[in-house]
């Protein structure tokens, strides 16, 4: 049985499996191991995933969705045309596409997966991720933290002898820092911190806003399509700046062609605010692990955005170390997930490795305190499992009644770090009856059990009566009742994912449409002719003629995009 390791990224997703002695990344129908986490509704009602959908983000923004992982675990609906989808449903299309690729590659059905999530994902986000897998028809028994996966990839495949290191993962939309210790084949995550709203896309946004500023344009005056064009060119500028000291972006907006050039030094200055935000989680993780930067033996860079030279420089300065990046930074998490999948299938080669993990947030309940005036006030957080506790973990705390003749105690479950529960996230609540009596006489024991998937079970026992109440916090904000899941499953199954075999041609057309929209005048005419010629070849349905026609069109579009035209 093959279990798939899936890196379900904000920007890109990958699948990897363990072939018996090493992790192997799976290429998609277009030959790439990175599948953009973008979904689009095609004209024929089929769901398009990946690079084609990414092209359509420009030409059909209303029918396309990206970066939905940012909303994972919320009930926020995103639309493909008029059809509403939850973030996990859009994610399930990405997973379905990876599953199809894996099945084509392996020549057999795949039914189970290990999926990675940012270490900072809360309970609702983790549940939503599991559901995404299930909606794609995969059993998901295990979720793994992304930095843990990356560390696994390095721990087992690097040639390092280090013992303590930090994983610095800057992806498209999330930033994770984790401090990992490896000792005699035992990998342990000591602390995690991060920012769910910080990633490479923020650098792209920064460049886009610099471009707009430079041309005294107001983003709000541009339509979706124009904004998408600016964003795409800003992304290109960012990537080009990773390769040289200066680069230029070019955008066609309406009748005007606008350019903007930027040097690396200027970018470094403009990005100061973002770099400052990268520093906080690093400092916190170090504090939580009681370590100083000089105690670390290595710094591992993960995530495509760490390819930016300014990130290398920032990290080197912060830690006084040159960062390690011997594994491709976009692939490390998937490789780790693939190894984990192999471990899960009880592969002997990895039996020695024990993995421990930590709880990313503090979990606790609400208590009443007496204020200076002698009044009892609720709303204070009472931690039960502290953040960075190694999981699985189980903790018991005893609490007493706070009022005379109290008949029941309500146990509210919160996640967060604030002293006041109103600033933390409520995960659920349960009530337990207690015999009435004077305040402080009756007690309850609250047991929190946090399992390896980051799922919380709460058990409350009334001490004097032995009455118990238990809850696996099912009704978290963003969770869905089983009946609803099944109904959605049926609805989603009816939506077909575009077949793998026609994708290259589809991509050429989608890319051609985008370039047509971006271009002006004669260039447009020429692109229109190229596309018409290709469509004719497709219409004739002669394989023999389609292939060379596709090659010609690809070469034409490539040279157009590289500016040789
Ligand atoms: P995620 O884990 O969020 O899916 P990835 O690890 O795939 O993200 O990283 C995606 C991010 O990496 C994007 O913001 C992308 O712009 C950025 N990126 C990829 N290649 C480069 C590059 N050469 N230079 C700068 N940024 C890059
Ligand atoms: Mg990632």
mmCIF file of N, CA and C in Angstrom, residues 287-338:
data_model
loop_
_atom_site.group_PDB
_atom_site.id
_atom_site.type_symbol
_atom_site.label_atom_id
_atom_site.label_comp_id
_atom_site.label_asym_id
_atom_site.label_seq_id
_atom_site.Cartn_x
_atom_site.Cartn_y
_atom_site.Cartn_z
ATOM 1 N N UNK A 287 13.318 32.033 22.599
ATOM 2 C CA UNK A 287 13.010 32.202 24.026
ATOM 3 C C UNK A 287 12.321 30.968 24.583
ATOM 4 N N UNK A 288 11.330 30.473 23.836
ATOM 5 C CA UNK A 288 10.589 29.303 24.321
ATOM 6 C C UNK A 288 11.487 28.086 24.472
ATOM 7 N N UNK A 289 12.492 27.989 23.630
ATOM 8 C CA UNK A 289 13.382 26.832 23.702
ATOM 9 C C UNK A 289 14.563 27.113 24.633
ATOM 10 N N UNK A 290 14.569 28.287 25.259
ATOM 11 C CA UNK A 290 15.677 28.736 26.111
ATOM 12 C C UNK A 290 17.015 28.613 25.388
ATOM 13 N N UNK A 291 17.034 29.111 24.183
ATOM 14 C CA UNK A 291 18.269 29.040 23.392
ATOM 15 C C UNK A 291 18.633 30.429 22.885
ATOM 16 N N UNK A 292 19.908 30.591 22.594
ATOM 17 C CA UNK A 292 20.357 31.816 21.945
ATOM 18 C C UNK A 292 20.830 31.431 20.546
ATOM 19 N N UNK A 293 20.844 32.416 19.634
ATOM 20 C CA UNK A 293 21.210 32.050 18.252
ATOM 21 C C UNK A 293 22.531 31.284 18.176
ATOM 22 N N UNK A 294 23.479 31.628 19.056
ATOM 23 C CA UNK A 294 24.776 30.964 18.960
ATOM 24 C C UNK A 294 24.727 29.503 19.421
ATOM 25 N N UNK A 295 23.620 29.099 20.068
ATOM 26 C CA UNK A 295 23.484 27.699 20.467
ATOM 27 C C UNK A 295 23.053 26.806 19.305
ATOM 28 N N UNK A 296 22.645 27.433 18.213
ATOM 29 C CA UNK A 296 22.145 26.644 17.096
ATOM 30 C C UNK A 296 23.303 26.199 16.212
ATOM 31 N N UNK A 297 23.222 24.951 15.767
ATOM 32 C CA UNK A 297 24.282 24.449 14.903
ATOM 33 C C UNK A 297 24.004 24.738 13.440
ATOM 34 N N UNK A 298 22.764 24.936 13.098
ATOM 35 C CA UNK A 298 22.456 25.194 11.692
ATOM 36 C C UNK A 298 21.122 25.908 11.541
ATOM 37 N N UNK A 299 20.998 26.546 10.414
ATOM 38 C CA UNK A 299 19.747 27.209 10.064
ATOM 39 C C UNK A 299 19.322 26.629 8.717
ATOM 40 N N UNK A 300 18.126 26.091 8.685
ATOM 41 C CA UNK A 300 17.643 25.466 7.450
ATOM 42 C C UNK A 300 16.610 26.373 6.796
ATOM 43 N N UNK A 301 16.813 26.653 5.537
ATOM 44 C CA UNK A 301 15.854 27.490 4.817
ATOM 45 C C UNK A 301 14.885 26.618 4.036
ATOM 46 N N UNK A 302 13.613 26.898 4.210
ATOM 47 C CA UNK A 302 12.558 26.162 3.526
ATOM 48 C C UNK A 302 11.595 27.183 2.938
ATOM 49 N N UNK A 303 10.916 26.805 1.841
ATOM 50 C CA UNK A 303 9.928 27.704 1.242
ATOM 51 C C UNK A 303 10.550 28.505 0.119
ATOM 52 N N UNK A 304 9.813 28.628 -0.970
ATOM 53 C CA UNK A 304 10.324 29.289 -2.178
ATOM 54 C C UNK A 304 10.824 30.698 -1.925
ATOM 55 N N UNK A 305 10.191 31.399 -0.977
ATOM 56 C CA UNK A 305 10.563 32.796 -0.765
ATOM 57 C C UNK A 305 11.951 32.941 -0.142
ATOM 58 N N UNK A 306 12.480 31.850 0.433
ATOM 59 C CA UNK A 306 13.835 31.946 1.000
ATOM 60 C C UNK A 306 14.890 31.980 -0.105
ATOM 61 N N UNK A 307 14.441 31.890 -1.356
ATOM 62 C CA UNK A 307 15.398 32.049 -2.456
ATOM 63 C C UNK A 307 15.818 33.499 -2.632
ATOM 64 N N UNK A 308 15.094 34.411 -2.037
ATOM 65 C CA UNK A 308 15.445 35.831 -2.169
ATOM 66 C C UNK A 308 16.757 36.094 -1.448
ATOM 67 N N UNK A 309 17.730 36.689 -2.143
ATOM 68 C CA UNK A 309 19.024 36.950 -1.495
ATOM 69 C C UNK A 309 18.854 37.777 -0.223
ATOM 70 N N UNK A 310 17.844 38.643 -0.187
ATOM 71 C CA UNK A 310 17.700 39.461 1.007
ATOM 72 C C UNK A 310 17.312 38.623 2.217
ATOM 73 N N UNK A 311 16.658 37.513 1.983
ATOM 74 C CA UNK A 311 16.324 36.618 3.100
ATOM 75 C C UNK A 311 17.583 35.887 3.573
ATOM 76 N N UNK A 312 18.384 35.451 2.614
ATOM 77 C CA UNK A 312 19.665 34.819 2.981
ATOM 78 C C UNK A 312 20.480 35.756 3.854
ATOM 79 N N UNK A 313 20.571 37.009 3.410
ATOM 80 C CA UNK A 313 21.388 37.988 4.129
ATOM 81 C C UNK A 313 20.808 38.226 5.520
ATOM 82 N N UNK A 314 19.496 38.359 5.566
ATOM 83 C CA UNK A 314 18.816 38.609 6.837
ATOM 84 C C UNK A 314 19.060 37.463 7.821
ATOM 85 N N UNK A 315 18.902 36.244 7.317
ATOM 86 C CA UNK A 315 19.079 35.062 8.167
ATOM 87 C C UNK A 315 20.534 34.926 8.631
ATOM 88 N N UNK A 316 21.447 35.174 7.723
ATOM 89 C CA UNK A 316 22.868 35.061 8.092
ATOM 90 C C UNK A 316 23.192 36.047 9.198
ATOM 91 N N UNK A 317 22.667 37.261 9.049
ATOM 92 C CA UNK A 317 22.959 38.302 10.038
ATOM 93 C C UNK A 317 22.316 37.946 11.388
ATOM 94 N N UNK A 318 21.093 37.484 11.316
ATOM 95 C CA UNK A 318 20.347 37.186 12.539
ATOM 96 C C UNK A 318 20.995 36.064 13.346
ATOM 97 N N UNK A 319 21.495 35.054 12.661
ATOM 98 C CA UNK A 319 22.000 33.885 13.374
ATOM 99 C C UNK A 319 23.519 33.789 13.380
ATOM 100 N N UNK A 320 24.165 34.613 12.580
ATOM 101 C CA UNK A 320 25.614 34.496 12.482
ATOM 102 C C UNK A 320 26.034 33.177 11.840
ATOM 103 N N UNK A 321 25.159 32.618 11.008
ATOM 104 C CA UNK A 321 25.411 31.335 10.332
ATOM 105 C C UNK A 321 25.061 31.486 8.872
ATOM 106 N N UNK A 322 25.768 30.811 8.006
ATOM 107 C CA UNK A 322 25.279 30.725 6.637
ATOM 108 C C UNK A 322 24.188 29.654 6.632
ATOM 109 N N UNK A 323 23.020 29.964 6.083
ATOM 110 C CA UNK A 323 21.942 28.973 6.143
ATOM 111 C C UNK A 323 22.199 27.760 5.253
ATOM 112 N N UNK A 324 21.622 26.616 5.675
ATOM 113 C CA UNK A 324 21.702 25.392 4.883
ATOM 114 C C UNK A 324 20.515 25.349 3.935
ATOM 115 N N UNK A 325 20.791 25.009 2.708
ATOM 116 C CA UNK A 325 19.671 24.854 1.780
ATOM 117 C C UNK A 325 20.039 23.820 0.732
ATOM 118 N N UNK A 326 20.641 22.697 1.187
ATOM 119 C CA UNK A 326 21.092 21.694 0.229
ATOM 120 C C UNK A 326 19.909 20.951 -0.394
ATOM 121 N N UNK A 327 18.771 20.959 0.277
ATOM 122 C CA UNK A 327 17.565 20.399 -0.336
ATOM 123 C C UNK A 327 16.803 21.579 -0.917
ATOM 124 N N UNK A 328 16.287 21.409 -2.113
ATOM 125 C CA UNK A 328 15.518 22.459 -2.754
ATOM 126 C C UNK A 328 14.461 23.004 -1.781
ATOM 127 N N UNK A 329 14.490 24.323 -1.496
ATOM 128 C CA UNK A 329 13.609 24.830 -0.433
ATOM 129 C C UNK A 329 12.118 24.611 -0.690
ATOM 130 N N UNK A 330 11.684 24.533 -1.932
ATOM 131 C CA UNK A 330 10.253 24.288 -2.180
ATOM 132 C C UNK A 330 9.889 22.816 -1.996
ATOM 133 N N UNK A 331 10.899 21.940 -1.937
ATOM 134 C CA UNK A 331 10.591 20.507 -1.940
ATOM 135 C C UNK A 331 10.762 19.834 -0.587
ATOM 136 N N UNK A 332 11.437 20.535 0.333
ATOM 137 C CA UNK A 332 11.806 19.890 1.601
ATOM 138 C C UNK A 332 10.597 19.373 2.375
ATOM 139 N N UNK A 333 9.538 20.165 2.429
ATOM 140 C CA UNK A 333 8.367 19.758 3.215
ATOM 141 C C UNK A 333 7.725 18.510 2.601
ATOM 142 N N UNK A 334 7.594 18.507 1.289
ATOM 143 C CA UNK A 334 6.981 17.346 0.623
ATOM 144 C C UNK A 334 7.832 16.100 0.818
ATOM 145 N N UNK A 335 9.152 16.267 0.737
ATOM 146 C CA UNK A 335 10.040 15.119 0.936
ATOM 147 C C UNK A 335 9.858 14.567 2.347
ATOM 148 N N UNK A 336 9.801 15.474 3.321
ATOM 149 C CA UNK A 336 9.573 15.050 4.706
ATOM 150 C C UNK A 336 8.228 14.352 4.863
ATOM 151 N N UNK A 337 7.210 14.885 4.195
ATOM 152 C CA UNK A 337 5.879 14.267 4.289
ATOM 153 C C UNK A 337 5.915 12.875 3.655
ATOM 154 N N UNK A 338 6.674 12.736 2.562
ATOM 155 C CA UNK A 338 6.827 11.437 1.898
ATOM 156 C C UNK A 338 7.523 10.432 2.813
#
